[in-house]
Amino acid sequence: MHKPLTLVALAVAALLPLIGLPPYWITLTNYIGLSSLVALGLILLTGVGGLTSFGQAAFVGLGAYATAVLSMQYGLSPWLGLLAGLFVTICSATLIGLITMRMSGHYLPLATIAWSLSLYFTFGNLDFVGKYDGMSGLPSISLFGFVFDSARSMFYLIWGFVLLAVVALRNLLNSRPGRAIRALKGGGLMAEAMGVNTARMKIVIFVFAAVLACISGWLYAHLQRSVNPSPFGLNYGIEYLFMAVIGGIGHIWGALLGAGILTVLKDVLPIVLPKLFGTSGNFEAIVFGVLMVVVLQYAPDGVWPRLRRFFPQSAPLPAPVDAPALPVRPRQTVGELVLDVQDARKTFGGLVAVNDVSFHVRAGEIVGLIGPNGAGKSTTFNLITGLLSATSGKITYCSEEISRLSSRQIAARGIARTFQHVQLLPTMSVLENVAIGAHMRGDHAPQRGIAAAVLRLNGAEERKLLHEAARQLERVGLQDCMYMEAGSLALGQQRILEIARALCCDPALLLLDEPAAGLRFQEKQALAALLTQLKSEGMSILLVEHDMDFVMNLTDRLVVMEFGTKIAEGLPVEIQNNPAVLEAYLGGID
Ligand code: ADP
Ligand code: MG
């Protein structure tokens, strides 16, 4: 959003309690702020990262109970209560994350449900926290002598934290770890191939969301001056999720909007409905449920995307004009053995997708891997890049066996790839998509830098990474599309984007899976020129491609596969006249 407009909005918001807003609205706004904090965490966790948690209310409870126990029973400052709550939250969220993140599918949602239920009953059954009655008489929070003992003063504290959370989240998302987090959705295979430790990133966002929930609980406890288990049960966990979904789970402002809509509805419906129906009863639950279904049906992305166009849009991250170059890995000397695939085999149940295939690639060589559809070419790529592990055989890269390494470790050694089915983030700018490729080349260790990103201490790193991304886009001829959404590019251009992203990894070996598919003639010529240029710089390239003219003119050597088996290998001219290849590949046409 534009800065002046944001400032005006902030000033107006800050004045609200002072211009005589009725206490009812102040209280309601406070509760919206408390829920916004939790929903903001869910934007990151569920909306951006694609992980679902029903257990956020339990983390709210941890924050509330930690400060209640410390301040009531030990007479300690609420700020120490906050620290204790954060400590317990971070530990428990990390533990839950470690246990569930490596398992795919429904383990995290189920674990958060179990966590939520067990914590609720723990609070309800522990004597020293007052069982189901809870504790009351908590002290107010004070800061530098100022005591937050009224709803109006708490307004500033609560919304101060919401503001901090919004800024922190925006900073995080517009950073190197943020781009890695955004790449988690859709399985994270691409992210791993770019060197992202997706399991760790998932734990990071789970902890981040839990921390926001914990802060909300801490504020809640000192606003209410009492705690009891009921606001921290599973139903509230579900409600927080609803807030994020209704507001717009992919958008930061969606959290605030969703929290606002649900909090107001929850407050207004029980008053309005009985009057409307002329009889008392719990209609709100029914109306609420119906409303949810209607919104999800007609605005599955939430309400915010519908309102968004009425607000000024934030511009995409700009490419810096100049920045120091990123470090470059040493290249092999031309002719040196780079990749050696020996008897690689991959079976899927009874299907032998890759049948004891052997070949090699030398530095500065372009090798084509060709064969009819289903021959096992992409599977071979997946074996080399560690996306799949070979059933048997040995793959060596620069004298090091890489057969058992993860795709992240292989990427770190200098093998970058593109995908036959393009894997990019359609709503992210082309520039930022390409910058994901430079994930491993930041100032911090690849998986760190979260704190630096949140605090915006990553300016120098960002400039270098985005400059590198812009440089690679220029190299592949996509510089004019830099600020477009990646999803708006033609398919051929999306493939070229993937090449730029792979080049951002600073690879020594580049694996391209059908890069020319969908390209027009001139674009193919430009791509061939680019690959020839890369080769002259000492890059080794392994290429899967169906366009025979393209392959024959470009490659130094060809490996031909059919039904998982290598049936020929040689110079393009030899392959063109190889009877076995003609029989298999061209269907026997002479
Ligand atoms: P190509 O890229 O040469 O067209 P692929 O490597 O994609 O071929 O596929 C080779 C064979 O392996 C095909 O028969 C395909 O159906 C099968 N295959 C590929 N991936 C999987 C998988 N994950 N599970 C089961 N079968 C697979
Ligand atoms: Mg394929």
Coordinates of C-alpha atoms and ligand atoms in Angstrom, one line a residue:
M1 CA 0.0 0.0 0.0
H2 CA 1.1 3.6 -0.6
K3 CA 3.0 5.0 2.3
P4 CA 1.1 8.3 2.8
L5 CA -2.2 6.5 2.7
T6 CA -1.0 4.0 5.2
L7 CA 0.2 6.8 7.5
V8 CA -3.2 8.6 7.3
A9 CA -5.0 5.3 8.1
L10 CA -2.7 4.7 11.0
A11 CA -3.2 8.2 12.4
V12 CA -7.0 7.9 12.1
A13 CA -6.9 4.5 13.8
A14 CA -4.7 5.8 16.6
L15 CA -7.1 8.6 17.3
L16 CA -10.2 6.3 17.5
P17 CA -10.1 5.8 21.3
L18 CA -9.5 9.5 21.9
I19 CA -12.4 10.8 19.8
G20 CA -14.9 9.3 22.1
L21 CA -15.6 6.0 20.4
P22 CA -18.1 4.3 22.7
P23 CA -16.6 1.6 25.0
Y24 CA -18.5 -1.1 23.3
W25 CA -16.7 -0.4 20.0
I26 CA -13.3 -0.1 21.7
T27 CA -13.8 -3.5 23.3
L28 CA -14.9 -5.0 20.0
T29 CA -11.9 -3.5 18.2
N30 CA -9.6 -4.9 20.9
Y31 CA -11.0 -8.4 20.3
I32 CA -10.7 -7.9 16.6
G33 CA -7.0 -7.1 17.2
L34 CA -6.5 -10.1 19.4
S35 CA -8.0 -12.4 16.7
S36 CA -6.1 -10.6 14.0
L37 CA -2.8 -11.6 15.5
V38 CA -3.8 -15.3 15.5
A39 CA -5.2 -15.1 12.0
L40 CA -2.1 -13.4 10.7
G41 CA -0.2 -16.4 11.8
L42 CA -2.6 -18.6 9.8
I43 CA -2.1 -16.4 6.7
L44 CA 1.6 -17.4 6.8
L45 CA 1.1 -21.0 7.8
T46 CA -2.0 -22.0 5.8
G47 CA -2.4 -19.3 3.2
V48 CA 1.2 -19.0 2.2
G49 CA 2.8 -22.2 3.4
G50 CA -0.2 -24.5 2.7
L51 CA -0.2 -26.1 6.1
T52 CA -3.4 -26.3 8.2
S53 CA -3.6 -25.9 11.9
F54 CA -6.7 -26.3 14.1
G55 CA -4.6 -25.8 17.2
Q56 CA -3.9 -22.1 17.2
A57 CA -6.3 -21.5 20.1
A58 CA -4.1 -23.8 22.2
F59 CA -1.1 -21.6 21.6
V60 CA -3.3 -18.6 22.6
G61 CA -4.0 -20.6 25.8
L62 CA -0.3 -21.2 26.4
G63 CA 0.4 -17.5 26.2
A64 CA -2.5 -16.7 28.5
Y65 CA -1.8 -19.4 31.1
A66 CA 2.0 -18.8 31.2
T67 CA 1.5 -15.2 32.2
A68 CA -1.4 -15.9 34.5
V69 CA 0.7 -18.5 36.5
L70 CA 3.8 -16.3 36.7
S71 CA 2.1 -13.1 37.6
M72 CA -0.6 -14.6 39.9
Q73 CA 1.4 -17.3 41.7
Y74 CA 4.9 -15.9 41.6
G75 CA 4.1 -12.2 41.5
L76 CA 6.4 -11.7 38.4
S77 CA 6.0 -9.0 35.8
P78 CA 3.6 -9.7 32.9
W79 CA 6.6 -9.1 30.6
L80 CA 8.3 -12.1 32.2
G81 CA 5.1 -14.0 31.7
L82 CA 5.3 -13.1 28.0
L83 CA 8.9 -14.4 27.8
A84 CA 7.9 -17.6 29.5
G85 CA 4.9 -18.1 27.3
L86 CA 7.0 -17.5 24.2
F87 CA 9.6 -20.0 25.4
V88 CA 7.0 -22.7 26.1
T89 CA 5.3 -22.0 22.8
I90 CA 8.4 -22.1 20.7
C91 CA 9.5 -25.4 22.4
S92 CA 6.1 -27.1 21.9
A93 CA 5.6 -25.8 18.4
T94 CA 9.1 -26.9 17.4
L95 CA 8.4 -30.3 18.9
I96 CA 5.1 -30.8 17.2
G97 CA 6.7 -29.5 13.9
L98 CA 9.6 -31.9 14.2
I99 CA 7.3 -34.9 14.7
T100 CA 4.7 -34.1 12.0
M101 CA 6.4 -32.0 9.3
R102 CA 8.4 -34.8 7.7
M103 CA 5.2 -36.8 7.3
S104 CA 3.0 -35.6 4.5
G105 CA -0.7 -35.2 4.2
H106 CA -3.0 -34.8 7.2
Y107 CA -0.6 -35.4 10.1
L108 CA -0.2 -31.7 11.0
P109 CA -3.9 -30.9 11.1
L110 CA -4.6 -34.1 13.1
A111 CA -1.7 -33.4 15.5
T112 CA -2.9 -29.8 16.1
I113 CA -6.4 -31.1 16.9
A114 CA -4.9 -33.6 19.4
W115 CA -2.7 -30.9 20.8
S116 CA -5.6 -28.6 21.2
L117 CA -7.8 -31.1 22.9
S118 CA -5.1 -32.3 25.3
L119 CA -4.1 -28.8 26.3
Y120 CA -7.7 -27.8 26.9
F121 CA -8.3 -30.8 29.2
T122 CA -4.9 -30.2 30.9
F123 CA -5.8 -26.6 31.7
G124 CA -9.2 -27.8 32.9
N125 CA -7.9 -30.5 35.2
L126 CA -4.9 -28.9 36.8
D127 CA -5.5 -27.7 40.3
F128 CA -2.9 -25.1 40.4
V129 CA -4.4 -23.2 37.4
G130 CA -7.9 -23.4 38.9
K131 CA -9.3 -26.2 36.8
Y132 CA -12.2 -25.2 34.7
D133 CA -12.8 -22.0 36.8
G134 CA -9.4 -20.7 35.9
M135 CA -7.7 -17.8 37.6
S136 CA -8.8 -14.2 37.9
G137 CA -7.3 -11.0 39.2
L138 CA -4.4 -10.8 36.9
P139 CA -2.4 -7.6 37.1
S140 CA -2.3 -5.0 34.3
I141 CA 0.6 -4.7 31.9
S142 CA 2.8 -1.7 32.6
L143 CA 5.5 -0.2 30.5
F144 CA 7.9 2.6 31.6
G145 CA 5.4 3.5 34.4
F146 CA 2.4 3.6 32.1
V147 CA -0.2 1.1 33.2
F148 CA -2.5 -0.5 30.5
D149 CA -5.4 -0.9 32.8
S150 CA -8.3 0.2 30.6
A151 CA -9.8 -1.0 27.3
R152 CA -8.7 2.3 25.8
S153 CA -5.1 1.9 26.8
M154 CA -5.1 -1.8 25.8
F155 CA -6.3 -0.7 22.4
Y156 CA -2.9 0.8 21.7
L157 CA -1.0 -2.1 23.1
I158 CA -3.0 -4.7 21.1
W159 CA -3.0 -2.8 17.8
G160 CA 0.6 -1.9 18.3
F161 CA 1.4 -5.6 18.3
V162 CA -0.9 -6.2 15.3
L163 CA 1.0 -3.5 13.4
L164 CA 4.3 -5.1 14.4
A165 CA 3.0 -8.4 13.2
V166 CA 1.9 -7.0 9.9
V167 CA 5.2 -5.4 9.3
A168 CA 7.1 -8.5 10.4
L169 CA 5.1 -10.7 8.1
R170 CA 5.4 -8.3 5.1
N171 CA 9.2 -8.1 5.7
L172 CA 9.5 -11.8 5.9
L173 CA 7.4 -12.6 2.8
N174 CA 9.5 -10.1 0.8
S175 CA 12.8 -11.8 1.5
R176 CA 14.8 -14.8 0.6
P177 CA 13.4 -17.1 3.3
G178 CA 9.9 -15.6 2.5
R179 CA 10.2 -16.6 -1.2
A180 CA 11.3 -20.1 0.0
I181 CA 8.2 -20.2 2.2
R182 CA 6.0 -19.1 -0.7
A183 CA 7.5 -22.0 -2.7
L184 CA 6.3 -24.5 -0.1
K185 CA 2.8 -24.7 -1.5
G186 CA 2.2 -27.4 -4.0
G187 CA 4.5 -30.0 -2.4
G188 CA 7.8 -28.0 -2.3
L189 CA 9.7 -30.3 -4.8
M190 CA 10.7 -27.2 -6.8
A191 CA 11.8 -25.5 -3.6
E192 CA 14.0 -28.5 -2.6
A193 CA 15.5 -28.5 -6.0
M194 CA 16.5 -24.9 -5.5
G195 CA 18.2 -25.8 -2.2
V196 CA 15.4 -24.9 0.2
N197 CA 15.1 -27.1 3.3
T198 CA 11.4 -27.4 3.1
A199 CA 10.9 -29.4 6.3
R200 CA 12.8 -26.7 8.3
M201 CA 10.9 -23.9 6.6
K202 CA 7.6 -25.6 7.6
I203 CA 8.7 -25.7 11.2
V204 CA 9.7 -22.1 11.1
I205 CA 6.3 -20.9 9.9
F206 CA 4.5 -23.2 12.3
V207 CA 6.6 -21.6 15.2
F208 CA 6.0 -18.1 13.8
A209 CA 2.3 -18.6 13.7
A210 CA 2.3 -20.1 17.2
V211 CA 4.3 -17.1 18.5
L212 CA 1.7 -14.7 17.2
A213 CA -1.1 -16.8 18.8
C214 CA 0.9 -16.8 22.1
I215 CA 1.2 -13.0 22.1
S216 CA -2.5 -12.8 21.5
G217 CA -3.1 -15.0 24.5
W218 CA -0.8 -12.9 26.7
L219 CA -2.7 -9.7 25.7
Y220 CA -6.0 -11.4 26.1
A221 CA -5.2 -12.5 29.7
H222 CA -4.2 -9.0 30.8
L223 CA -7.2 -7.5 29.0
Q224 CA -9.6 -9.9 30.7
R225 CA -7.6 -10.0 33.9
S226 CA -8.6 -13.7 34.1
V227 CA -8.1 -16.9 32.2
N228 CA -10.1 -20.1 32.0
P229 CA -9.8 -23.0 29.5
S230 CA -12.9 -22.3 27.4
P231 CA -11.6 -19.7 24.9
F232 CA -8.7 -22.0 24.1
G233 CA -10.7 -25.0 23.0
L234 CA -10.8 -26.7 19.6
N235 CA -13.9 -24.7 18.5
Y236 CA -11.9 -21.5 18.8
G237 CA -9.1 -23.1 16.8
I238 CA -11.5 -23.7 14.0
E239 CA -12.9 -20.2 14.3
Y240 CA -9.5 -18.7 13.8
L241 CA -9.1 -20.7 10.7
F242 CA -12.5 -19.5 9.5
M243 CA -11.4 -15.9 10.1
A244 CA -8.4 -16.3 7.9
V245 CA -10.3 -18.2 5.2
I246 CA -13.2 -15.7 5.1
G247 CA -11.0 -12.7 5.1
G248 CA -8.7 -14.1 2.4
I249 CA -6.2 -16.7 3.5
G250 CA -3.5 -15.6 1.0
H251 CA -3.4 -12.0 2.1
I252 CA -2.1 -10.2 5.1
W253 CA -5.1 -7.8 5.2
G254 CA -7.4 -10.8 4.9
A255 CA -6.5 -11.7 8.4
L256 CA -7.6 -8.4 9.8
L257 CA -10.7 -8.3 7.6
G258 CA -11.7 -11.9 8.6
A259 CA -11.1 -11.2 12.3
G260 CA -13.3 -8.1 11.9
I261 CA -16.1 -9.8 10.1
L262 CA -16.3 -12.8 12.4
T263 CA -15.9 -10.9 15.6
V264 CA -18.7 -8.4 14.7
L265 CA -21.0 -11.2 13.5
K266 CA -20.5 -13.2 16.6
D267 CA -21.4 -10.2 18.6
V268 CA -24.3 -8.9 16.6
L269 CA -26.0 -12.1 15.5
P270 CA -27.1 -13.3 19.0
I271 CA -28.8 -9.9 19.5
V272 CA -30.3 -9.5 16.1
L273 CA -31.5 -13.0 15.2
P274 CA -33.9 -13.6 18.2
K275 CA -35.5 -10.3 17.4
L276 CA -35.8 -11.2 13.7
F277 CA -37.3 -14.6 14.4
G278 CA -39.4 -13.3 17.3
T279 CA -38.3 -16.1 19.5
S280 CA -35.2 -16.8 21.6
G281 CA -32.8 -19.6 20.6
N282 CA -29.3 -20.3 19.4
F283 CA -29.8 -19.3 15.8
E284 CA -26.5 -17.7 15.4
A285 CA -24.7 -21.0 15.1
I286 CA -27.0 -22.0 12.3
V287 CA -26.8 -18.7 10.5
F288 CA -23.1 -18.6 11.0
G289 CA -22.6 -22.0 9.5
V290 CA -24.8 -21.1 6.5
L291 CA -22.9 -17.9 6.0
M292 CA -19.6 -19.7 6.0
V293 CA -20.8 -22.1 3.3
V294 CA -22.1 -19.3 1.2
V295 CA -18.9 -17.2 1.4
L296 CA -16.7 -20.2 0.7
Q297 CA -18.9 -21.1 -2.3
Y298 CA -19.0 -17.6 -3.8
A299 CA -15.7 -16.2 -2.6
P300 CA -13.4 -19.2 -2.1
D301 CA -10.4 -16.9 -1.9
G302 CA -12.1 -14.8 0.8
V303 CA -13.5 -11.3 0.9
W304 CA -10.3 -9.3 0.7
P305 CA -9.4 -10.2 -2.9
R306 CA -12.9 -8.7 -3.8
L307 CA -12.2 -5.5 -2.0
R308 CA -8.6 -5.2 -3.0
R309 CA -9.1 -3.4 -6.2
F310 CA -10.5 -0.4 -4.3
F311 CA -7.2 0.0 -2.5
P312 CA -3.9 1.1 -4.1
Q313 CA -1.7 -2.0 -4.8
S314 CA 1.8 -2.3 -3.6
A315 CA 4.3 -2.4 -6.4
P316 CA 6.3 -5.5 -7.1
L317 CA 9.8 -5.6 -5.6
P318 CA 12.1 -3.6 -7.8
A319 CA 15.3 -4.9 -9.3
P320 CA 18.2 -2.8 -8.0
V321 CA 20.1 -0.9 -10.7
D322 CA 23.4 -2.1 -9.4
A323 CA 24.6 -4.4 -6.6
P324 CA 27.8 -6.3 -5.9
A325 CA 28.0 -9.6 -7.8
L326 CA 27.2 -12.9 -5.9
P327 CA 30.1 -15.3 -5.5
V328 CA 30.5 -17.8 -8.3
R329 CA 31.6 -21.4 -7.9
P330 CA 34.8 -22.6 -9.6
R331 CA 34.2 -24.3 -13.0
Q332 CA 35.5 -27.6 -14.1
T333 CA 38.0 -27.5 -17.0
V334 CA 36.4 -28.4 -20.3
G335 CA 36.5 -32.1 -21.0
E336 CA 36.6 -33.1 -17.3
L337 CA 34.0 -35.8 -16.3
V338 CA 31.2 -34.0 -14.6
L339 CA 28.3 -36.4 -14.4
D340 CA 28.6 -40.2 -14.5
V341 CA 25.5 -42.3 -14.5
Q342 CA 26.2 -46.0 -14.0
D343 CA 23.5 -48.6 -14.3
A344 CA 20.9 -46.3 -12.9
R345 CA 17.6 -48.2 -12.3
K346 CA 14.3 -47.1 -11.1
T347 CA 11.2 -49.2 -10.7
F348 CA 7.7 -48.2 -9.8
G349 CA 6.1 -51.4 -8.6
G350 CA 6.4 -53.7 -11.5
L351 CA 7.2 -50.9 -14.0
V352 CA 10.9 -50.5 -14.8
A353 CA 11.0 -46.8 -15.7
V354 CA 14.8 -46.6 -15.9
N355 CA 16.5 -49.8 -16.8
D356 CA 20.2 -49.9 -15.9
V357 CA 21.0 -46.8 -17.9
S358 CA 24.6 -45.6 -18.1
F359 CA 26.0 -42.4 -19.7
H360 CA 28.2 -39.5 -18.8
V361 CA 28.5 -35.7 -19.4
R362 CA 31.7 -33.8 -19.6
A363 CA 32.3 -30.2 -18.8
G364 CA 31.4 -27.9 -21.6
E365 CA 29.3 -30.5 -23.3
I366 CA 25.7 -30.4 -24.4
V367 CA 24.3 -33.9 -24.2
G368 CA 20.8 -34.6 -25.4
L369 CA 18.6 -37.3 -23.8
I370 CA 15.9 -38.3 -26.3
G371 CA 13.3 -40.9 -26.7
P372 CA 9.6 -41.3 -27.2
N373 CA 7.1 -40.3 -24.4
G374 CA 7.3 -42.5 -21.4
A375 CA 10.9 -43.6 -22.2
G376 CA 12.1 -42.6 -18.8
K377 CA 13.9 -39.4 -19.5
S378 CA 12.2 -37.3 -16.8
T379 CA 12.6 -40.1 -14.3
T380 CA 16.3 -40.2 -15.2
F381 CA 16.4 -36.4 -14.5
N382 CA 14.7 -37.0 -11.1
L383 CA 17.3 -39.7 -10.2
I384 CA 20.2 -37.3 -11.0
T385 CA 18.7 -34.4 -9.1
G386 CA 17.7 -36.5 -6.1
L387 CA 13.9 -36.0 -6.5
L388 CA 13.7 -39.8 -6.7
S389 CA 16.1 -42.2 -5.2
A390 CA 17.5 -44.9 -7.6
T391 CA 16.5 -48.5 -7.0
S392 CA 20.0 -49.4 -7.9
G393 CA 23.0 -48.0 -9.7
K394 CA 25.5 -45.2 -9.0
I395 CA 25.4 -41.6 -10.0
T396 CA 28.6 -39.6 -9.6
Y397 CA 29.0 -35.8 -9.9
C398 CA 32.6 -34.4 -10.0
S399 CA 34.0 -37.6 -8.5
E400 CA 31.5 -37.6 -5.6
E401 CA 28.8 -40.2 -5.4
I402 CA 25.4 -38.3 -5.2
S403 CA 23.1 -41.3 -5.5
R404 CA 22.0 -41.1 -1.9
L405 CA 22.0 -37.3 -1.4
S406 CA 18.8 -35.3 -1.1
S407 CA 17.8 -33.0 -3.9
R408 CA 18.8 -30.0 -1.8
Q409 CA 22.3 -31.3 -1.2
I410 CA 22.6 -32.1 -4.9
A411 CA 21.5 -28.5 -5.8
A412 CA 24.1 -27.2 -3.4
R413 CA 26.8 -29.0 -5.3
G414 CA 25.9 -27.2 -8.5
I415 CA 23.3 -29.2 -10.4
A416 CA 20.3 -27.1 -11.4
R417 CA 17.2 -28.1 -13.3
T418 CA 14.0 -27.0 -15.0
F419 CA 10.8 -29.1 -14.9
Q420 CA 8.9 -30.6 -17.8
H421 CA 5.7 -29.4 -16.1
V422 CA 6.7 -25.8 -15.1
Q423 CA 6.8 -25.2 -11.4
L424 CA 6.5 -21.6 -10.6
L425 CA 4.6 -19.3 -8.4
P426 CA 2.0 -17.8 -10.7
T427 CA 1.0 -14.8 -8.6
M428 CA 4.5 -13.8 -7.8
S429 CA 6.5 -11.5 -10.0
V430 CA 8.8 -13.0 -12.7
L431 CA 11.8 -11.4 -10.9
E432 CA 11.0 -12.9 -7.5
N433 CA 10.3 -16.3 -9.1
V434 CA 13.8 -16.2 -10.6
A435 CA 15.3 -15.0 -7.3
I436 CA 14.2 -18.3 -5.7
G437 CA 17.0 -19.9 -7.7
A438 CA 19.5 -17.8 -5.8
H439 CA 18.3 -19.2 -2.4
M440 CA 21.6 -20.8 -1.6
R441 CA 23.7 -17.8 -2.5
G442 CA 22.5 -15.3 0.2
D443 CA 24.7 -13.8 2.9
H444 CA 23.3 -16.1 5.6
A445 CA 23.4 -19.9 5.6
P446 CA 20.7 -21.0 3.2
Q447 CA 18.2 -21.9 5.9
R448 CA 18.8 -18.9 8.2
G449 CA 18.2 -15.2 7.8
I450 CA 14.6 -15.3 9.2
A451 CA 15.3 -12.8 11.9
A452 CA 17.3 -10.6 9.6
A453 CA 14.4 -10.7 7.1
V454 CA 11.8 -9.9 9.8
L455 CA 13.8 -6.9 11.1
R456 CA 14.7 -5.8 7.5
L457 CA 18.4 -6.2 8.1
N458 CA 18.7 -8.1 4.8
G459 CA 18.8 -5.0 2.5
A460 CA 22.3 -5.7 1.1
E461 CA 21.5 -9.4 0.6
E462 CA 18.2 -8.6 -1.1
R463 CA 19.8 -6.2 -3.5
K464 CA 22.4 -8.7 -4.5
L465 CA 19.9 -11.5 -5.0
L466 CA 17.4 -9.5 -7.0
H467 CA 20.1 -7.9 -9.0
E468 CA 21.4 -11.4 -9.9
A469 CA 17.8 -12.5 -10.8
A470 CA 17.5 -9.4 -13.1
R471 CA 20.8 -10.2 -14.7
Q472 CA 19.8 -13.8 -15.4
L473 CA 16.4 -12.6 -16.8
E474 CA 18.3 -10.3 -19.1
R475 CA 20.6 -13.1 -20.1
V476 CA 17.6 -15.3 -21.2
G477 CA 15.8 -12.3 -22.8
L478 CA 12.9 -12.0 -20.4
Q479 CA 14.0 -8.6 -18.9
D480 CA 10.8 -6.9 -20.2
C481 CA 8.6 -9.2 -18.3
M482 CA 10.4 -8.8 -15.0
Y483 CA 7.5 -7.2 -13.1
M484 CA 4.7 -9.3 -14.6
E485 CA 3.1 -12.1 -12.7
A486 CA 4.8 -15.3 -13.7
G487 CA 1.4 -16.9 -14.3
S488 CA 0.5 -14.4 -17.0
L489 CA 3.5 -15.4 -19.2
A490 CA 3.0 -17.7 -22.2
L491 CA 4.0 -21.3 -21.5
G492 CA 7.1 -21.0 -23.6
Q493 CA 8.2 -18.0 -21.6
Q494 CA 7.5 -19.7 -18.4
R495 CA 10.0 -22.4 -19.5
I496 CA 12.5 -19.7 -20.1
L497 CA 11.8 -18.3 -16.7
E498 CA 12.7 -21.7 -15.3
I499 CA 16.0 -21.6 -17.1
A500 CA 16.8 -18.1 -15.6
R501 CA 15.8 -19.5 -12.2
A502 CA 18.1 -22.5 -12.7
L503 CA 20.9 -20.2 -13.8
C504 CA 20.5 -18.2 -10.6
C505 CA 21.6 -21.3 -8.7
D506 CA 25.1 -20.8 -10.3
P507 CA 25.1 -24.3 -11.6
A508 CA 28.0 -26.2 -13.2
L509 CA 25.6 -28.7 -14.7
L510 CA 22.2 -27.7 -16.1
L511 CA 19.4 -30.2 -16.6
L512 CA 16.7 -28.9 -19.0
D513 CA 13.5 -31.0 -19.4
E514 CA 11.9 -30.0 -22.7
P515 CA 12.9 -26.4 -22.6
A516 CA 11.8 -25.6 -26.2
A517 CA 8.3 -27.0 -25.9
G518 CA 5.8 -24.3 -26.6
L519 CA 8.4 -21.9 -28.0
R520 CA 8.0 -20.2 -31.4
F521 CA 10.7 -20.6 -34.1
Q522 CA 12.6 -17.3 -33.2
E523 CA 12.4 -18.1 -29.5
K524 CA 13.9 -21.5 -30.1
Q525 CA 16.7 -19.9 -32.0
A526 CA 17.3 -17.5 -29.2
L527 CA 17.3 -20.4 -26.7
A528 CA 19.8 -22.4 -28.9
A529 CA 22.0 -19.3 -28.9
L530 CA 21.8 -19.0 -25.1
L531 CA 22.6 -22.6 -24.6
T532 CA 25.6 -22.4 -27.0
Q533 CA 26.8 -19.3 -25.1
L534 CA 26.5 -21.1 -21.7
K535 CA 28.4 -24.0 -23.2
S536 CA 31.2 -21.7 -24.3
E537 CA 31.4 -20.4 -20.7
G538 CA 32.1 -24.0 -19.6
M539 CA 28.6 -25.0 -18.5
S540 CA 27.6 -28.6 -19.0
I541 CA 24.1 -29.2 -20.1
L542 CA 21.9 -32.3 -20.2
L543 CA 18.8 -31.7 -22.3
V544 CA 15.6 -33.6 -22.9
E545 CA 13.9 -32.3 -26.0
H546 CA 11.5 -33.6 -28.7
D547 CA 12.2 -31.0 -31.4
M548 CA 14.7 -33.0 -33.5
D549 CA 16.1 -30.0 -35.5
F550 CA 16.8 -28.2 -32.2
V551 CA 18.5 -31.2 -30.7
M552 CA 20.5 -32.2 -33.8
N553 CA 21.9 -28.7 -34.3
L554 CA 22.7 -28.0 -30.7
T555 CA 24.0 -31.1 -29.0
D556 CA 27.5 -32.7 -28.9
R557 CA 26.2 -36.1 -28.2
L558 CA 22.9 -37.9 -27.8
V559 CA 21.7 -40.7 -25.6
V560 CA 18.5 -42.4 -26.8
M561 CA 16.1 -44.2 -24.4
E562 CA 13.1 -46.4 -25.1
F563 CA 11.0 -48.1 -22.5
G564 CA 13.5 -47.2 -19.8
T565 CA 16.4 -48.7 -21.7
K566 CA 19.3 -46.9 -23.4
I567 CA 19.2 -48.1 -27.0
A568 CA 21.9 -45.9 -28.5
E569 CA 24.5 -43.2 -27.8
G570 CA 26.6 -41.2 -30.2
L571 CA 27.1 -38.1 -32.3
P572 CA 23.9 -36.5 -33.7
V573 CA 24.8 -37.7 -37.2
E574 CA 25.3 -41.2 -36.0
I575 CA 22.0 -41.3 -34.1
Q576 CA 20.2 -39.9 -37.2
N577 CA 21.2 -43.0 -39.1
N578 CA 21.1 -45.5 -36.4
P579 CA 18.6 -48.2 -37.4
A580 CA 17.6 -49.1 -33.9
V581 CA 16.8 -45.5 -33.2
L582 CA 14.9 -45.0 -36.4
E583 CA 12.9 -48.1 -35.7
A584 CA 12.1 -47.2 -32.1
Y585 CA 12.0 -43.4 -32.2
L586 CA 10.7 -42.6 -35.6
G587 CA 8.4 -45.6 -35.8
G588 CA 10.6 -47.3 -38.5
I589 CA 10.4 -44.5 -41.0
D590 CA 13.5 -44.6 -43.1
Ligands
ADP1 P1 9.5 -39.4 -20.3 O1 10.0 -38.2 -19.6 O2 10.6 -40.1 -21.1 O3 8.4 -39.1 -21.2 P2 9.0 -40.5 -17.7 O4 10.3 -40.6 -17.1 O5 8.1 -39.4 -17.3 O6 9.1 -40.5 -19.3 O7 8.1 -41.8 -17.4 C1 8.7 -43.1 -17.6 C2 7.7 -44.1 -17.1 O8 7.6 -44.1 -15.7 C3 6.3 -43.9 -17.6 O9 5.7 -45.1 -17.9 C4 5.6 -43.2 -16.4 O10 4.2 -43.5 -16.4 C5 6.3 -43.9 -15.3 N1 6.4 -43.0 -14.1 C6 7.0 -41.9 -14.0 N2 7.0 -41.4 -12.8 C7 6.2 -42.2 -12.0 C8 5.8 -42.3 -10.7 N3 6.1 -41.3 -9.8 N4 5.1 -43.4 -10.3 C9 4.8 -44.4 -11.2 N5 5.1 -44.4 -12.4 C10 5.9 -43.3 -12.9
MG2 MG 9.3 -36.4 -19.5

